[in-house]
CSV table of C-alpha atoms in Angstrom, one decimal:
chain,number,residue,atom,x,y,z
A,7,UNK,CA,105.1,-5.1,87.6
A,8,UNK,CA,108.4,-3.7,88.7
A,9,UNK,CA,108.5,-0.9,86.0
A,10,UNK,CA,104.8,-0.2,87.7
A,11,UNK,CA,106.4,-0.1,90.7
A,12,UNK,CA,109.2,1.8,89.8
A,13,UNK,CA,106.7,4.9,88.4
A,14,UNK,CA,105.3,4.9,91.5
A,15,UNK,CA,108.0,5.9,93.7
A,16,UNK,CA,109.2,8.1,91.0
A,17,UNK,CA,106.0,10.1,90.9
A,18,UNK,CA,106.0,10.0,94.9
A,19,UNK,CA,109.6,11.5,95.2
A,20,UNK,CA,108.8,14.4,93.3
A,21,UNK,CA,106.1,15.4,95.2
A,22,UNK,CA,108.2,15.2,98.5
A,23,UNK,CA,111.1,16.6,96.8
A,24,UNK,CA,108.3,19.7,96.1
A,25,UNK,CA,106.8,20.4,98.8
A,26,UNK,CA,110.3,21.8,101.0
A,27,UNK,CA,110.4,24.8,97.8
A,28,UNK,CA,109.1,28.7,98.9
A,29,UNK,CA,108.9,31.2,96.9
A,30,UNK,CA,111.6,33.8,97.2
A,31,UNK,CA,110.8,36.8,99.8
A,32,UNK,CA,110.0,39.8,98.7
A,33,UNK,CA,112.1,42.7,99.3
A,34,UNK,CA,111.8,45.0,102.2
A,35,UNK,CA,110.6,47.6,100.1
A,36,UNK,CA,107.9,45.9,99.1
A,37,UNK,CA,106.5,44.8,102.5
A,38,UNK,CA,107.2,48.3,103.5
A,39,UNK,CA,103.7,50.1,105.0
A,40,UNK,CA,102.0,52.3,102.8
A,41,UNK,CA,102.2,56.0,102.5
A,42,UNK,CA,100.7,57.8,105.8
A,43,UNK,CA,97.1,59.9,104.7
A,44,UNK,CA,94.8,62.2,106.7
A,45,UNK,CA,97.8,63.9,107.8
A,46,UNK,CA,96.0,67.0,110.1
A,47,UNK,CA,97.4,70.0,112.5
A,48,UNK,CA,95.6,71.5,115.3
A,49,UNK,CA,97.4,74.7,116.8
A,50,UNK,CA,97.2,74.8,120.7
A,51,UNK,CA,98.7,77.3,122.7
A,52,UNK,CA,101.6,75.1,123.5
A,53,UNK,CA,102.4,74.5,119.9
A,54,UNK,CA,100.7,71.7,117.5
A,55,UNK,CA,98.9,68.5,117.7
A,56,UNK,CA,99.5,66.4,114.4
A,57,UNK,CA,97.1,63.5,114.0
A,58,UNK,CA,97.1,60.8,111.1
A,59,UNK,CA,95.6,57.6,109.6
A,60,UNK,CA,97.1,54.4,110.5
A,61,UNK,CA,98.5,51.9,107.1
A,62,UNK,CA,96.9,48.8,107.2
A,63,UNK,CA,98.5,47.2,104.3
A,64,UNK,CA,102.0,47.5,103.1
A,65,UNK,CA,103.1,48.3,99.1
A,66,UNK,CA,102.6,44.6,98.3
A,67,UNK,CA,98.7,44.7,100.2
A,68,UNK,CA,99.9,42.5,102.4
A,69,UNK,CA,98.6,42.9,105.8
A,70,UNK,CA,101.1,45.7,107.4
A,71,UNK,CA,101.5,43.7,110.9
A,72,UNK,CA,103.2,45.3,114.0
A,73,UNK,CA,104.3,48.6,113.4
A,74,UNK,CA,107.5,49.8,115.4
A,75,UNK,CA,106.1,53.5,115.1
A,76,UNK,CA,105.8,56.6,113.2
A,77,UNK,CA,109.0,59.0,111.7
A,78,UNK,CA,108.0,62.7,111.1
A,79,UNK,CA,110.1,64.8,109.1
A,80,UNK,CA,109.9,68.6,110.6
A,81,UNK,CA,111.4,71.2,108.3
A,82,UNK,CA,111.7,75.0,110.3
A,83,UNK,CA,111.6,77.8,107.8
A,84,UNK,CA,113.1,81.7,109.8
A,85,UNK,CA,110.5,83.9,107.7
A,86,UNK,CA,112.0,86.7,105.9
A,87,UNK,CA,115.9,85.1,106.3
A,88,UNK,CA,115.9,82.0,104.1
A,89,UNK,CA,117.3,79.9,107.3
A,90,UNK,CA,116.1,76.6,107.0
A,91,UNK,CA,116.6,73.5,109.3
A,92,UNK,CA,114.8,70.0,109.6
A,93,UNK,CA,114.5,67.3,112.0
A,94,UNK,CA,114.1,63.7,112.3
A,95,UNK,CA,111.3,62.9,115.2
A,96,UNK,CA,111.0,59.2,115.7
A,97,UNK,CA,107.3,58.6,117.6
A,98,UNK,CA,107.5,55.0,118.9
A,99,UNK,CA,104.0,52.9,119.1
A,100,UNK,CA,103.7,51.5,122.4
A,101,UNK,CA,100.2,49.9,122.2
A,102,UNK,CA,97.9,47.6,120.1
A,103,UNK,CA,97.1,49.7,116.5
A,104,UNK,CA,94.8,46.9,115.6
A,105,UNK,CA,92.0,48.9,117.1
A,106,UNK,CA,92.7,52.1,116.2
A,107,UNK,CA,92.4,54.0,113.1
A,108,UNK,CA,94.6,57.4,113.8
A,109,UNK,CA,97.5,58.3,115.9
A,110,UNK,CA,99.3,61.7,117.0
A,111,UNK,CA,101.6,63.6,118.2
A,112,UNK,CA,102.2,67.2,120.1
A,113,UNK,CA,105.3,69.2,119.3
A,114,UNK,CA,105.8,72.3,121.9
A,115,UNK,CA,108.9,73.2,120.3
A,116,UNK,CA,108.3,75.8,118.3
A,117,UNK,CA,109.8,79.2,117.5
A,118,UNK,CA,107.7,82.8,116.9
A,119,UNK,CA,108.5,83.7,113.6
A,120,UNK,CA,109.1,80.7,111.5
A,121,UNK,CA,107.5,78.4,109.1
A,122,UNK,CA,106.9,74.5,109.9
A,123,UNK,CA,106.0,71.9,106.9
A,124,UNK,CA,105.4,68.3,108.4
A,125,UNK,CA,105.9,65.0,107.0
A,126,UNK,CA,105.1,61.7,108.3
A,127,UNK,CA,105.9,57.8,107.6
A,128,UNK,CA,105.3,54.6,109.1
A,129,UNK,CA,108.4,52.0,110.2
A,130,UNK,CA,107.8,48.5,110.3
A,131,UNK,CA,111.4,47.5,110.9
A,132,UNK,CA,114.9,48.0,109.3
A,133,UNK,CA,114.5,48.8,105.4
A,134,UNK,CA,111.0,48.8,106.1
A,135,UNK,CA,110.2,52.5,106.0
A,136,UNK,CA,107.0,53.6,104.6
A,137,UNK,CA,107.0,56.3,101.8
A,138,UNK,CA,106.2,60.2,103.5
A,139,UNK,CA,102.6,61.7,103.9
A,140,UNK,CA,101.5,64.6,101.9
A,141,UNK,CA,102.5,68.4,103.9
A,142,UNK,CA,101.1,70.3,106.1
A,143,UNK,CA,102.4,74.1,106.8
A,144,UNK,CA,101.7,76.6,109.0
A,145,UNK,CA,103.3,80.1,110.1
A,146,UNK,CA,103.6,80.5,114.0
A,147,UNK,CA,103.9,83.0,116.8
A,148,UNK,CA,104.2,83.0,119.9
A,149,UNK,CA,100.2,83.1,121.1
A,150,UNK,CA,98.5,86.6,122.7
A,151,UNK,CA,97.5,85.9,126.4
A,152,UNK,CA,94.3,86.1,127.5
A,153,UNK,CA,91.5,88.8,127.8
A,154,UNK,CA,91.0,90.9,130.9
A,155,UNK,CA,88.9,91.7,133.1
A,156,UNK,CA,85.5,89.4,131.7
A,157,UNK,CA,81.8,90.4,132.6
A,158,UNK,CA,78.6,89.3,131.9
A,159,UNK,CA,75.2,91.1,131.8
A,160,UNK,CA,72.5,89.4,131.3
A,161,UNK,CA,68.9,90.8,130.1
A,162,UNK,CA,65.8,89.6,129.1
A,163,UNK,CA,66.5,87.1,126.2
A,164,UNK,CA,70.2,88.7,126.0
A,165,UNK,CA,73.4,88.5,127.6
A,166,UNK,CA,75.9,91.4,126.7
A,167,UNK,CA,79.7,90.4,127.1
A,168,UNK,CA,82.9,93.0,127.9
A,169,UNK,CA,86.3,92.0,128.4
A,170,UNK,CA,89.8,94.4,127.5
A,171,UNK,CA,92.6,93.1,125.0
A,172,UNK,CA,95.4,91.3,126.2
A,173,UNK,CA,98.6,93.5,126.7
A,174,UNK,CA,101.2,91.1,125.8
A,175,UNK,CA,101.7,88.1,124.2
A,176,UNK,CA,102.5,84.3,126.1
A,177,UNK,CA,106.2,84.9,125.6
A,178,UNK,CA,106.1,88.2,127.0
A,179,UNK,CA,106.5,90.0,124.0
A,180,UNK,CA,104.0,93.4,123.4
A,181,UNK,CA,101.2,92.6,121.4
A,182,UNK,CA,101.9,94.5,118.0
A,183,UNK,CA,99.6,92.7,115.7
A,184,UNK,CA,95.5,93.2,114.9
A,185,UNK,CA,93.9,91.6,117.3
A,186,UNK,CA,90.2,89.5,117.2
A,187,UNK,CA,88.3,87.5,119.2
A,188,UNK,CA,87.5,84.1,119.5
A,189,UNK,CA,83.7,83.3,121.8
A,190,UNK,CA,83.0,79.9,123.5
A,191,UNK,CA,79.7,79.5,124.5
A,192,UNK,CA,77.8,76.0,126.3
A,193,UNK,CA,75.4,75.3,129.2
A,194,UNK,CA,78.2,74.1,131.3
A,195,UNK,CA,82.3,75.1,131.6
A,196,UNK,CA,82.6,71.5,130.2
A,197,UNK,CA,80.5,71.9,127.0
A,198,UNK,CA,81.5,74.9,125.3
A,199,UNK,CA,81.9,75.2,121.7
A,200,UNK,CA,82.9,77.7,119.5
A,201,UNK,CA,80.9,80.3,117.8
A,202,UNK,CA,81.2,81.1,114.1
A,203,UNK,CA,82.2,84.7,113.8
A,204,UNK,CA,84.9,86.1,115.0
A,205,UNK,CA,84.6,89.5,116.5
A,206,UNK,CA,86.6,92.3,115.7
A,207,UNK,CA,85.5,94.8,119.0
A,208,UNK,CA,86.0,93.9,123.3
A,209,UNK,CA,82.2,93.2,123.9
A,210,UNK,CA,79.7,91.2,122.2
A,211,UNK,CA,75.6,90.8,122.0
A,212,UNK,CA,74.2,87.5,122.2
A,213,UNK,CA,70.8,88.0,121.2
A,214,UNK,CA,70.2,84.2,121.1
A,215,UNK,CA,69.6,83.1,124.4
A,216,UNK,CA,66.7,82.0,125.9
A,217,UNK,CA,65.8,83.1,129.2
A,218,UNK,CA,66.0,80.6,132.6
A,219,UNK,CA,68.4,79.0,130.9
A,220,UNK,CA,72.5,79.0,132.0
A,221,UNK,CA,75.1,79.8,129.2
A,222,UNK,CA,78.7,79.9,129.7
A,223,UNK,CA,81.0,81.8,128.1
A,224,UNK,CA,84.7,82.1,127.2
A,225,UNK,CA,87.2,84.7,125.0
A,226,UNK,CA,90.1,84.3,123.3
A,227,UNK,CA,92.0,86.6,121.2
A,228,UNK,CA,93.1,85.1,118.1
A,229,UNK,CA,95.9,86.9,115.4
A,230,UNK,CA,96.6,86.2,111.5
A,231,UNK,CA,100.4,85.4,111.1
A,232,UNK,CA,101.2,84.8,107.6
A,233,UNK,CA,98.4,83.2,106.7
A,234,UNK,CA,97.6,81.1,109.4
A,235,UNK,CA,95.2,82.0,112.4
A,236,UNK,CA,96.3,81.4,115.9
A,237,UNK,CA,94.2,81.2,118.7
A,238,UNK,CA,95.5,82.4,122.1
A,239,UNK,CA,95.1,81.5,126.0
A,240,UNK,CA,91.5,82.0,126.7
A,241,UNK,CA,90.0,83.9,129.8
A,242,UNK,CA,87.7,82.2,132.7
A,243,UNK,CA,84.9,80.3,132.2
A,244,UNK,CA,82.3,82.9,133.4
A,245,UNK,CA,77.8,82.0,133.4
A,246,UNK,CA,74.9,83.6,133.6
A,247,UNK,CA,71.1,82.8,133.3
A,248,UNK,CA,68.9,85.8,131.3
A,249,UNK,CA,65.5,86.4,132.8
A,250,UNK,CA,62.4,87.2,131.8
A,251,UNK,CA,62.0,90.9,132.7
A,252,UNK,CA,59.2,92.0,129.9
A,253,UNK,CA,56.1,92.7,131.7
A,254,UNK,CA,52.9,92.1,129.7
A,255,UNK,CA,50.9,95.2,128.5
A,256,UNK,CA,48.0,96.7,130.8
A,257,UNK,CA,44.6,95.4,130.2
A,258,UNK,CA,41.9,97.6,127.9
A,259,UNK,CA,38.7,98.6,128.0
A,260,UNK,CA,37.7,98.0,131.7
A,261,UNK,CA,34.3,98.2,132.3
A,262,UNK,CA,32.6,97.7,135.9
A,263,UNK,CA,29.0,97.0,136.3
A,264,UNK,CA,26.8,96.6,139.7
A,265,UNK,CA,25.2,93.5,139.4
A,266,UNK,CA,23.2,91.6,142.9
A,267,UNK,CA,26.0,89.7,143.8
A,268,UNK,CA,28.4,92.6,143.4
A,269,UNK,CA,30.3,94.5,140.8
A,270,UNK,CA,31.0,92.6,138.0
A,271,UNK,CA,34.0,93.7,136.0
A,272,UNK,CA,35.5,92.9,132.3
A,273,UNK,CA,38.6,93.6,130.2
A,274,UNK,CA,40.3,93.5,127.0
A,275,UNK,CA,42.5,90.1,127.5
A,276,UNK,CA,46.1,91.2,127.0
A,277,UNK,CA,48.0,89.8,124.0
A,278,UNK,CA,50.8,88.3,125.2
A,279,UNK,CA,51.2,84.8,125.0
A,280,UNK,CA,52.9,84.7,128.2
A,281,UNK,CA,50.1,85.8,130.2
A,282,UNK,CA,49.4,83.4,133.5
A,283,UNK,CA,46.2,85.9,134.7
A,284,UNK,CA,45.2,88.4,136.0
A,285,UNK,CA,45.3,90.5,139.1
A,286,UNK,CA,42.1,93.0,140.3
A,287,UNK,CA,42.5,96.4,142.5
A,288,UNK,CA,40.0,98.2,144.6
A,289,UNK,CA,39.9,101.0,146.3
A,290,UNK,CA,37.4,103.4,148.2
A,291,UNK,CA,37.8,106.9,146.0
A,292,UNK,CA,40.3,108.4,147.1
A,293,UNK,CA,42.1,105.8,148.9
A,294,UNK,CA,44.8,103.2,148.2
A,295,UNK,CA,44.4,100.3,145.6
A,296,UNK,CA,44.7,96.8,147.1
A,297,UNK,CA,44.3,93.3,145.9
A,298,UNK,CA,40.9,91.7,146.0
A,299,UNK,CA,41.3,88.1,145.4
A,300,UNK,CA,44.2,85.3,146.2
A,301,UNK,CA,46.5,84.1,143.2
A,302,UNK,CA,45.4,85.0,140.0
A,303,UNK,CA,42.4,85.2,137.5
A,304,UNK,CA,42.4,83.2,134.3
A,305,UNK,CA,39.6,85.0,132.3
A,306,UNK,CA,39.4,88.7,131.9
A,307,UNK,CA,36.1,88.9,134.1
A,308,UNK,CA,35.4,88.7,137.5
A,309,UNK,CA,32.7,89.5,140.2
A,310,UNK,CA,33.4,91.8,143.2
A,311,UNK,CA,31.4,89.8,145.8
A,312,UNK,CA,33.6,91.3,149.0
A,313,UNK,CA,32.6,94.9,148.8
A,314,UNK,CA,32.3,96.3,152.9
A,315,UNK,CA,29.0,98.5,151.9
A,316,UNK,CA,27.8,101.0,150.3
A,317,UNK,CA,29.7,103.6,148.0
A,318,UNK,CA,32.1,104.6,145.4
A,319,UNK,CA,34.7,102.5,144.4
A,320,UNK,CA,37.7,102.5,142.0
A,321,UNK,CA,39.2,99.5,140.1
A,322,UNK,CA,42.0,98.1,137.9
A,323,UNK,CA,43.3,95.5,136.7
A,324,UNK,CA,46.5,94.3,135.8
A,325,UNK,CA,48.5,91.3,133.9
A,326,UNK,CA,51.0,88.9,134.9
A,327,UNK,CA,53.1,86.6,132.9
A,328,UNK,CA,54.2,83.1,133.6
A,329,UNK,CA,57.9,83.5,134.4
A,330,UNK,CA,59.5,82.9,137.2
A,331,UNK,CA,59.8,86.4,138.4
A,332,UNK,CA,55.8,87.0,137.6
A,333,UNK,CA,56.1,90.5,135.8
A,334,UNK,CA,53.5,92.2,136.2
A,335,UNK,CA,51.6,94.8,133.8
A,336,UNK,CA,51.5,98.6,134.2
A,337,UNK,CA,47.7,99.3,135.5
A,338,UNK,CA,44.6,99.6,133.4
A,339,UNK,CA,42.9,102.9,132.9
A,340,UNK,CA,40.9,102.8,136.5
A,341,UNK,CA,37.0,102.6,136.5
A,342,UNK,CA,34.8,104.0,139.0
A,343,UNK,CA,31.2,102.8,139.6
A,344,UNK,CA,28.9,102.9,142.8
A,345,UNK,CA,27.8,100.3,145.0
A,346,UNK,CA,24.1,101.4,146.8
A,347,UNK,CA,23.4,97.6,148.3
A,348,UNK,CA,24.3,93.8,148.6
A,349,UNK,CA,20.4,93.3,148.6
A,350,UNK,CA,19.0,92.2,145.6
């Protein structure tokens, strides 16, 4: 019974004695965050925004925790000299991360004539320094300034746009390089997005409008510096609305007849699908045409029951679409027919 006894505590001891044992930390390196990805640039006139994903594990796959911030590693190339220095940037997280799945960073300082290549890391503490992002590179120079002297014209279903080049560029500097142009175009100043070309003269034809409808526009001239495109400070926001200015084509093939109640006239409908009516002329030979009727006729035939008397009278007709502005047609060819009586 003792011996029993005696296994017992044995048995019990060890598992006390076992349960105060860890296994041995790992080693900063290993809870380190992994390497930074999606590492993107996005040249502004003031220089570059730098935007990246957030590590959410560390080397280990360990969830990566609080993150003290981010270190970039900036190297500045003088183009054409070989000179070559780099920096340290230390970017310092000063909100939650948990929610988030990118953070960035703007650098203004940046010299005309050089090349930048960007690296980035995460820091989770000391020793505890994530392994550097893939490179991104670009040339830069100092930005052109923005296009003079923006106007608008708008047309039926067009707007044309003019503007003259920039003389000098944002750090004063006479603009000695090609120059292009860069068109912003939305219903609002707020909403204006880029369009696909870029244009190589000072105006441009936008032949895709539509008419009672706003569009805003926007230039900016834009230069190729070793390879990379930079877009400079753009001009005013500047609007206008195109307008329906096409008339429809005269009617055909008027015919006037007397009839009891009248003249009774018909025409060749016009073809446009835009036509709201019609609009009838009369006049005593000779004399000037005037409008017969109130607002407008929807079928190409109508009865003249207002004639004053007896004689000879002219007509024509004309057509009028449904814009705002109600253009109306050229004339018909006129017809002239004689009126003896309103009695039957």
């Amino acid at each position: 019974m003792r011996l029993r006894a005696l296994g017992l505590w044995l048995i019990l001891f060890s598992i006390l004695a076992g349960c105060g044992r860890k296994t041995p930390p790992l080693p900063p390196e290993q809870v380190a965050p992994r390497q930074v990805t999606g590492l993107r640039y996005e040249l502004r006139v003031s220089g570059v925004k730098l935007t990246w994903k957030v590590p959410r594990r560390t080397l280990a796959g360990t969830p990566v925790g609080h993150l003290k911030g981010f270190e970039i590693l900036k190297t500045e190339k003088v183009i054409g000299q070989g000179l070559t220095r780099s920096f340290k940037i230390f970017v310092p997280v000063d909100r939650d991360l948990d929610k988030v799945s990118s953070f960035g960073y703007e650098d203004s300082n940046l010299r005309s004539g050089c090349r930048y290549v960007y690296r980035v890391r995460a820091v989770r503490g000391f020793r505890s320094v994530g392994p550097f992002s893939a490179p991104v590179s670009f040339s830069w120079h100092s930005p052109p300034g923005p296009p003079e002297g923006l106007r608008l014209e708008a047309w039926d279903r067009k707007i044309y746009l003019f503007w003259r080049p920039p003389q000098s560029f944002l750090d004063g500097t006479p603009v000695d390089l090609p120059l292009r142009y860069r068109l912003w175009r939305g219903p609002s100043p707020e909403a204006l997005k880029p369009l696909a070309v870029l244009v190589d003269g000072t105006s441009f034809f936008d032949g895709s409008v539509e008419n009672e409808i706003r569009f805003c526009y926007r230039v900016a001239a834009v230069i190729q510096f070793y390879g990379t495109w930079i877009e400079g400070a753009p001009t005013e926001v500047l609007c206008a609305i195109p307008h329906d200015l096409t008339p429809p084509s005269a009617p055909r093939a008027l015919v006037a007849v007397p009839v009891p109640e009248g003249i009774w006239l018909r025409w060749r409908e016009a073809p446009e699908p835009d036509v709201a009516g019609y609009r009838v002329y009369r006049a005593r030979k000779g004399k000037k045409f005037v409008p017969i009727h109130q607002g407008l006729i929807a079928r190409p035939e109508y009865i003249d029951r207002t004639l004053p008397g007896p004689g000879v009278y002219v007509y024509r007709v004309t057509a009028v679409d449904d814009s705002p502005r109600a253009n109306e047609s050229p004339p018909s060819a006129p017809v002239e027919v004689e009126y003896k009586s309103k009695e039957r």
